PDB file of C-alpha atoms and ligand atoms in Angstrom:
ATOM      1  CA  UNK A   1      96.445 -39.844  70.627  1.00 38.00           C
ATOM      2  CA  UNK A   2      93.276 -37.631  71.536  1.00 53.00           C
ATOM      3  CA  UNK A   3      91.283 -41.002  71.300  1.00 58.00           C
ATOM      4  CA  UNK A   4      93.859 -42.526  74.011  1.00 59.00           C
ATOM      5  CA  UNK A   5      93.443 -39.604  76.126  1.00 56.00           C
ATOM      6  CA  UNK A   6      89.753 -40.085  75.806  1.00 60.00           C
ATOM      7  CA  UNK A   7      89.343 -44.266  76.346  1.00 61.00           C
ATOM      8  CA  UNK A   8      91.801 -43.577  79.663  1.00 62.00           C
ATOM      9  CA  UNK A   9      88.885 -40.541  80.941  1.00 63.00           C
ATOM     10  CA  UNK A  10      86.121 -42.703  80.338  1.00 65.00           C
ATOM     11  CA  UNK A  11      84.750 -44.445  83.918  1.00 68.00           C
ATOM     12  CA  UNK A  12      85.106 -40.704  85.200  1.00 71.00           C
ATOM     13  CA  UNK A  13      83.277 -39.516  82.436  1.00 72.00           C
ATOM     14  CA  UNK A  14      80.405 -41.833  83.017  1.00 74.00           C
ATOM     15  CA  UNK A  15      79.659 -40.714  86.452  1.00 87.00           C
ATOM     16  CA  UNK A  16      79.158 -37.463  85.123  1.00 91.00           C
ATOM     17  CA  UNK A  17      77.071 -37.981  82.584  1.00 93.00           C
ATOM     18  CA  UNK A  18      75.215 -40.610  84.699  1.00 92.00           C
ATOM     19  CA  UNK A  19      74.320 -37.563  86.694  1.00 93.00           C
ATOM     20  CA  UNK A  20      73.681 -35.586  83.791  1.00 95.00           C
ATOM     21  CA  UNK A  21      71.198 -38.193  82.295  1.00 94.00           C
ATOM     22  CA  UNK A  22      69.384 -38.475  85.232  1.00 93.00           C
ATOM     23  CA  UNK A  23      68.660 -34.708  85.080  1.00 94.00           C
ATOM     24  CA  UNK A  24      68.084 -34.802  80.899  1.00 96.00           C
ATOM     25  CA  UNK A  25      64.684 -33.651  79.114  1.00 97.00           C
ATOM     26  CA  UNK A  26      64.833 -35.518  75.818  1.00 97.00           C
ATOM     27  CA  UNK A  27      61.824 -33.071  74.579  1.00 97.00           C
ATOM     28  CA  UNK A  28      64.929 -30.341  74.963  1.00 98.00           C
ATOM     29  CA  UNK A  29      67.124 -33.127  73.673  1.00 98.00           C
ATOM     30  CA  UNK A  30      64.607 -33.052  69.919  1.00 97.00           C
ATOM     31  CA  UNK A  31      64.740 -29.957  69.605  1.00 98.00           C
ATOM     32  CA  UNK A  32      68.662 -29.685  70.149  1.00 97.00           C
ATOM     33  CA  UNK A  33      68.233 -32.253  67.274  1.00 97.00           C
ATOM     34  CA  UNK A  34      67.177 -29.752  65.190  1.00 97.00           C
ATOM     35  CA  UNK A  35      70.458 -28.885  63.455  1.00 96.00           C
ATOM     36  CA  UNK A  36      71.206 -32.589  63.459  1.00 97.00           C
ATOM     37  CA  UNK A  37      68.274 -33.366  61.467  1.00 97.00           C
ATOM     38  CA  UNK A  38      69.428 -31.750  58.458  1.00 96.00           C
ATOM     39  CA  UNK A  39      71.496 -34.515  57.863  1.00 97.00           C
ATOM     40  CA  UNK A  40      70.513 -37.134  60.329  1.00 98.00           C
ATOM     41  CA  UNK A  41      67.282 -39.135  60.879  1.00 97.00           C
ATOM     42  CA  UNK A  42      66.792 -40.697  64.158  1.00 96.00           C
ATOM     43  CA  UNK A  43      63.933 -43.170  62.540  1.00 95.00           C
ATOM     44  CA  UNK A  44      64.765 -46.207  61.431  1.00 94.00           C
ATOM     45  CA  UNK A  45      62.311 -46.364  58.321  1.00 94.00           C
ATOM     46  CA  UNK A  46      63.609 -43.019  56.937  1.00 96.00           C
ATOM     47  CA  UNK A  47      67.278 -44.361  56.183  1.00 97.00           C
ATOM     48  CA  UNK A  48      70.259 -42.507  55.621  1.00 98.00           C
ATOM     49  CA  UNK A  49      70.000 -39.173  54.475  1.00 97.00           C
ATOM     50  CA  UNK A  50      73.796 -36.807  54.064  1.00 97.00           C
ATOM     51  CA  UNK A  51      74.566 -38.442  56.942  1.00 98.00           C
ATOM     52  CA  UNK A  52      73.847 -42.305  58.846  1.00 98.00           C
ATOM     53  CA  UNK A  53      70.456 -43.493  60.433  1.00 98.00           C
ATOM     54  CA  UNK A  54      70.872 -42.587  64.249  1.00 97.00           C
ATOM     55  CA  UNK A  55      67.731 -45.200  65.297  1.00 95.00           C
ATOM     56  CA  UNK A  56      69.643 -47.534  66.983  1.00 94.00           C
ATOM     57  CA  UNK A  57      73.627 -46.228  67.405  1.00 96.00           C
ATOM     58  CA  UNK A  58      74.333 -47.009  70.321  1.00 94.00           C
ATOM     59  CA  UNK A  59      75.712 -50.362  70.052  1.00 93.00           C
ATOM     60  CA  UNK A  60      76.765 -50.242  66.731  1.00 96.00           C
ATOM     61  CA  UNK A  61      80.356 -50.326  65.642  1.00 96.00           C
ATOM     62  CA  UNK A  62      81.198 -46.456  64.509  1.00 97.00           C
ATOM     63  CA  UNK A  63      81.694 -46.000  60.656  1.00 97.00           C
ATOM     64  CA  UNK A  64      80.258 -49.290  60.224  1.00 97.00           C
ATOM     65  CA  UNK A  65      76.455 -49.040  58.847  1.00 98.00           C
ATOM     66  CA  UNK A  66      75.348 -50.608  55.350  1.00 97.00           C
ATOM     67  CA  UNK A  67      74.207 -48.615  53.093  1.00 97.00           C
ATOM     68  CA  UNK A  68      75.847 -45.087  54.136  1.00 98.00           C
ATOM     69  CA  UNK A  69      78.566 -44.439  50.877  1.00 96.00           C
ATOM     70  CA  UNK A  70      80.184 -41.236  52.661  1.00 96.00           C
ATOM     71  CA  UNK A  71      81.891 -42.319  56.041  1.00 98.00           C
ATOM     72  CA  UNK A  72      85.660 -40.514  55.806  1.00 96.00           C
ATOM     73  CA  UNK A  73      88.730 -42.376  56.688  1.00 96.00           C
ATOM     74  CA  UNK A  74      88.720 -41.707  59.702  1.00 94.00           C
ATOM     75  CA  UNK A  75      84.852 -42.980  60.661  1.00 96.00           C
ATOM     76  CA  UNK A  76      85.587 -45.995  58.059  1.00 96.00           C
ATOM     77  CA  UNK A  77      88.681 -47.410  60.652  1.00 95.00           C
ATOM     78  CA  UNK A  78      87.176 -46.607  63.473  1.00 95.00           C
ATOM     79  CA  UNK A  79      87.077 -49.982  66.021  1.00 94.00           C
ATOM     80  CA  UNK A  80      84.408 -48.833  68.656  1.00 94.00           C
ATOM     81  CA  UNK A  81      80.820 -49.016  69.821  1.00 95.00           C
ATOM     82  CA  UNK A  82      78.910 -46.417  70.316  1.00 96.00           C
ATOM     83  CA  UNK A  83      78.140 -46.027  73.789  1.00 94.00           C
ATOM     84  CA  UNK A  84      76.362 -42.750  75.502  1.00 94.00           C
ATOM     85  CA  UNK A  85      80.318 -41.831  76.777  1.00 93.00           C
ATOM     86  CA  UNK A  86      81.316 -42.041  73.737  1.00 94.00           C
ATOM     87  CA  UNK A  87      78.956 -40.025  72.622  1.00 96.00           C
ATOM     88  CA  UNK A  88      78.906 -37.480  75.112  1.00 95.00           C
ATOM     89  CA  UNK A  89      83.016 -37.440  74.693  1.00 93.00           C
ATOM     90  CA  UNK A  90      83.223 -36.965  71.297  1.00 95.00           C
ATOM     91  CA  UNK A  91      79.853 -34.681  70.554  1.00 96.00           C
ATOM     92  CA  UNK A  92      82.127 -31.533  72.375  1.00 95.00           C
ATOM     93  CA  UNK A  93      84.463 -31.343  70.103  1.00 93.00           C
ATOM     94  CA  UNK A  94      83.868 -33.798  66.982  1.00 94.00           C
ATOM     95  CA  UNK A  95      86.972 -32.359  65.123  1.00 91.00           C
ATOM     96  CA  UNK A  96      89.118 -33.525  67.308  1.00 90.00           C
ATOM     97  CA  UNK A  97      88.562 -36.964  67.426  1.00 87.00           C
ATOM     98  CA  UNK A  98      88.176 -37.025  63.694  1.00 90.00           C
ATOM     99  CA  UNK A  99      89.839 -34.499  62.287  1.00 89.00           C
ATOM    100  CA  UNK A 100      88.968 -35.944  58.443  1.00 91.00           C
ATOM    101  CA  UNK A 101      85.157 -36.521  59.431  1.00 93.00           C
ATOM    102  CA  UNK A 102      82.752 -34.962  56.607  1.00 93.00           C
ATOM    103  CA  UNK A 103      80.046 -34.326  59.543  1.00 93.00           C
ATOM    104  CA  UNK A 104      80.306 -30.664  59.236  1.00 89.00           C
ATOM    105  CA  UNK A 105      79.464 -29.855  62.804  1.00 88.00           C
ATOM    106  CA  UNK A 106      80.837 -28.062  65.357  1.00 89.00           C
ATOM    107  CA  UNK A 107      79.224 -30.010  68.072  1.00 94.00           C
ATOM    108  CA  UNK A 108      77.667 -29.338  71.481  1.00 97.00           C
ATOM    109  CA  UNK A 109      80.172 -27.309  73.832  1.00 96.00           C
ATOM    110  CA  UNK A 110      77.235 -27.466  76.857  1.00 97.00           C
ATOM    111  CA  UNK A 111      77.767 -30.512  78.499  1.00 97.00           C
ATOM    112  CA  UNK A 112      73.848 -30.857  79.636  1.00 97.00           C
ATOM    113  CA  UNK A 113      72.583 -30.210  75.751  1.00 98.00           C
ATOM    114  CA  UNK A 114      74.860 -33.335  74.987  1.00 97.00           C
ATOM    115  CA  UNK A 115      72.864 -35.523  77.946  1.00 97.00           C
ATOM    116  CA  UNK A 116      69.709 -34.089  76.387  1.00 97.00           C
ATOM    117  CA  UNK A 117      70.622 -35.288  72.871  1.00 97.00           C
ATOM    118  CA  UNK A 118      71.817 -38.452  74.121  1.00 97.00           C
ATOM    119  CA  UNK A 119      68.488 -39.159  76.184  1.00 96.00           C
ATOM    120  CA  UNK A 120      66.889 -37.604  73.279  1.00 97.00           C
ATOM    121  CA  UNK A 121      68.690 -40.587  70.955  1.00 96.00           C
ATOM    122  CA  UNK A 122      68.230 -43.264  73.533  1.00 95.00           C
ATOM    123  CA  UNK A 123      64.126 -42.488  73.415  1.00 94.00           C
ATOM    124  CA  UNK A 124      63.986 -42.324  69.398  1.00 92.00           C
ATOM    125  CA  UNK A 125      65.814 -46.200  69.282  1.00 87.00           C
ATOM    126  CA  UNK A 126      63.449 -47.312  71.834  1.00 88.00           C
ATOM    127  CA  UNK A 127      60.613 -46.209  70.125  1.00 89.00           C
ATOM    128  CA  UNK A 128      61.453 -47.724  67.025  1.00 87.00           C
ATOM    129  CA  UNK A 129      61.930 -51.349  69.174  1.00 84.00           C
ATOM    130  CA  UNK A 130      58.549 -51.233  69.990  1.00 85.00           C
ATOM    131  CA  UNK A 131      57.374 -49.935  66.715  1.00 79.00           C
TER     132      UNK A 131
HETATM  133  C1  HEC B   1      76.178 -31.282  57.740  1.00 83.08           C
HETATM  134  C2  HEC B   1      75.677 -32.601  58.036  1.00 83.08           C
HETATM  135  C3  HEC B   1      75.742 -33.115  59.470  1.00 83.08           C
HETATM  136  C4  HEC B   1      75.332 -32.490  60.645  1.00 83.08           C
HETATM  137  C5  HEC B   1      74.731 -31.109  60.808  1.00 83.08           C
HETATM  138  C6  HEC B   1      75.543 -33.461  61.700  1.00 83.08           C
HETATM  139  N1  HEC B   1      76.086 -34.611  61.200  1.00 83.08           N
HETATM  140 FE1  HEC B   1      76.548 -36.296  62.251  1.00 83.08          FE
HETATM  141  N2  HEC B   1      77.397 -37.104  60.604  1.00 83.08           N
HETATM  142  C7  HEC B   1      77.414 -36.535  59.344  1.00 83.08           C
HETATM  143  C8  HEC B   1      78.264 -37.321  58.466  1.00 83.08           C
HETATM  144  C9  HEC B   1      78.552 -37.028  56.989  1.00 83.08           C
HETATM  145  C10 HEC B   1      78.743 -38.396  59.246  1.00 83.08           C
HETATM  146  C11 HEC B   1      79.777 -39.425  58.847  1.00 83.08           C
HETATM  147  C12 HEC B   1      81.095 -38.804  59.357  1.00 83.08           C
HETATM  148  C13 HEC B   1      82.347 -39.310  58.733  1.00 83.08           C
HETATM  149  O1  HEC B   1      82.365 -40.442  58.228  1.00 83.08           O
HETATM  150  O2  HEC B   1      83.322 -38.557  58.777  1.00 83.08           O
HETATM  151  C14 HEC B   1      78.166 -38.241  60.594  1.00 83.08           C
HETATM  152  C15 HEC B   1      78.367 -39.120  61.654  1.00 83.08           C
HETATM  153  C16 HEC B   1      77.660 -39.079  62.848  1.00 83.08           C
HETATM  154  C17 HEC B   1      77.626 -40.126  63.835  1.00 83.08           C
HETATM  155  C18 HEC B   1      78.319 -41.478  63.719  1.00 83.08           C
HETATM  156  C19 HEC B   1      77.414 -42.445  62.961  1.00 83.08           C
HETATM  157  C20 HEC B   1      78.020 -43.795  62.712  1.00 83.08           C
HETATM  158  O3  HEC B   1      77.399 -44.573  61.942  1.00 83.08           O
HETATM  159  O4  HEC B   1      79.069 -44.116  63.261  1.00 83.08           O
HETATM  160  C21 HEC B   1      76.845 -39.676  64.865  1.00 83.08           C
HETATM  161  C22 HEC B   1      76.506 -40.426  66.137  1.00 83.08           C
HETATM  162  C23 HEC B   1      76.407 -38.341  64.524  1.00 83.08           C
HETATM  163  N3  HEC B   1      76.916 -38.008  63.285  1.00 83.08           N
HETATM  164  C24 HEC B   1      75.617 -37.527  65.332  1.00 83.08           C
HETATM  165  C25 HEC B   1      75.326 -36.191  65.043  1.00 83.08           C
HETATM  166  C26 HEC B   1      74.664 -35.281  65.960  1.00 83.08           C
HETATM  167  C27 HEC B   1      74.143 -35.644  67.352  1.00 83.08           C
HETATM  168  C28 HEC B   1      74.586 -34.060  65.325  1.00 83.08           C
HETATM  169  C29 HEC B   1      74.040 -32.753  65.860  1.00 83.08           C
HETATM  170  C30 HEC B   1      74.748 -32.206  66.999  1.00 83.08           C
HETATM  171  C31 HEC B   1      75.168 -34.226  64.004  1.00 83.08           C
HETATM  172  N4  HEC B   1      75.616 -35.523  63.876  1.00 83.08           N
HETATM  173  C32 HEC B   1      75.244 -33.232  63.040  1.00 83.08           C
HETATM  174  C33 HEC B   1      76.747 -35.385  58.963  1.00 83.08           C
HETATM  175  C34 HEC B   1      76.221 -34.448  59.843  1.00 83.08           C
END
């Protein structure tokens, strides 16, 4: 139900956080990163670590990447692609979308430290393309 709620605020949502982007400092955005890091890597060639590879997420299909054994239920039926909305949606309150999910986060509450992870995310994948 939350996830309906959330698909059906969407196109408002990504007004906002176009505005929000264009303000976002993806230097802030790595070192918001920080407590993401423990169990993310946003390089491609370092893998998966306790949690997926973030080079490249947005466009992939959630729940979805080879390789990564611990998705939960939840993550594993998931039927989405990561967009930046998404993201930014889901990134305030991560328990609430999945209430299963083993990420053991409580997210980002501050709507600009989301856009500063996001544009933080967006510049790690691109540097990998042209790696
Ligand atoms: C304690 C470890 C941990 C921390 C800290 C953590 N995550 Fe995660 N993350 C996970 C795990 C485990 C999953 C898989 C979730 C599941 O299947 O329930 C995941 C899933 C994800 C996914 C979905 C990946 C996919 O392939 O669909 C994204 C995006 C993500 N995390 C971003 C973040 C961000 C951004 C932060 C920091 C705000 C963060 N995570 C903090 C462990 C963590």
């Amino acid at each position: 139900m939350f996830l309906g709620l959330l698909l059906a605020s969407l196109p408002a949502l990504g007004s906002e956080l176009e505005a929000r982007l264009a303000l976002a400092d993806a230097d802030r955005g790595r070192l918001l990163f920080g407590p993401c890091r423990t169990c993310h890597y946003p390089e491609a060639f370092m893998g998966h670590n306790t949690g997926p590879n973030l080079s490249g997420i947005f466009g992939k299909v959630a729940g979805k990447q080879a390789g990564f054994e611990f998705y939960s239920e939840g993550f594993k039926a998931a039927e989405f692609v990561w967009t930046p909305q998404l993201m930014y949606a889901w990134l305030e309150n991560p328990m609430a979308m999945f209430p299963d999910s083993r990420m053991m986060s409580l997210g980002v509450p501050d709507a600009q430290s989301r856009a500063d992870l996001i544009a933080f995310l967006l510049e790690a994948t691109d540097r990998d393309a042209r790696r």
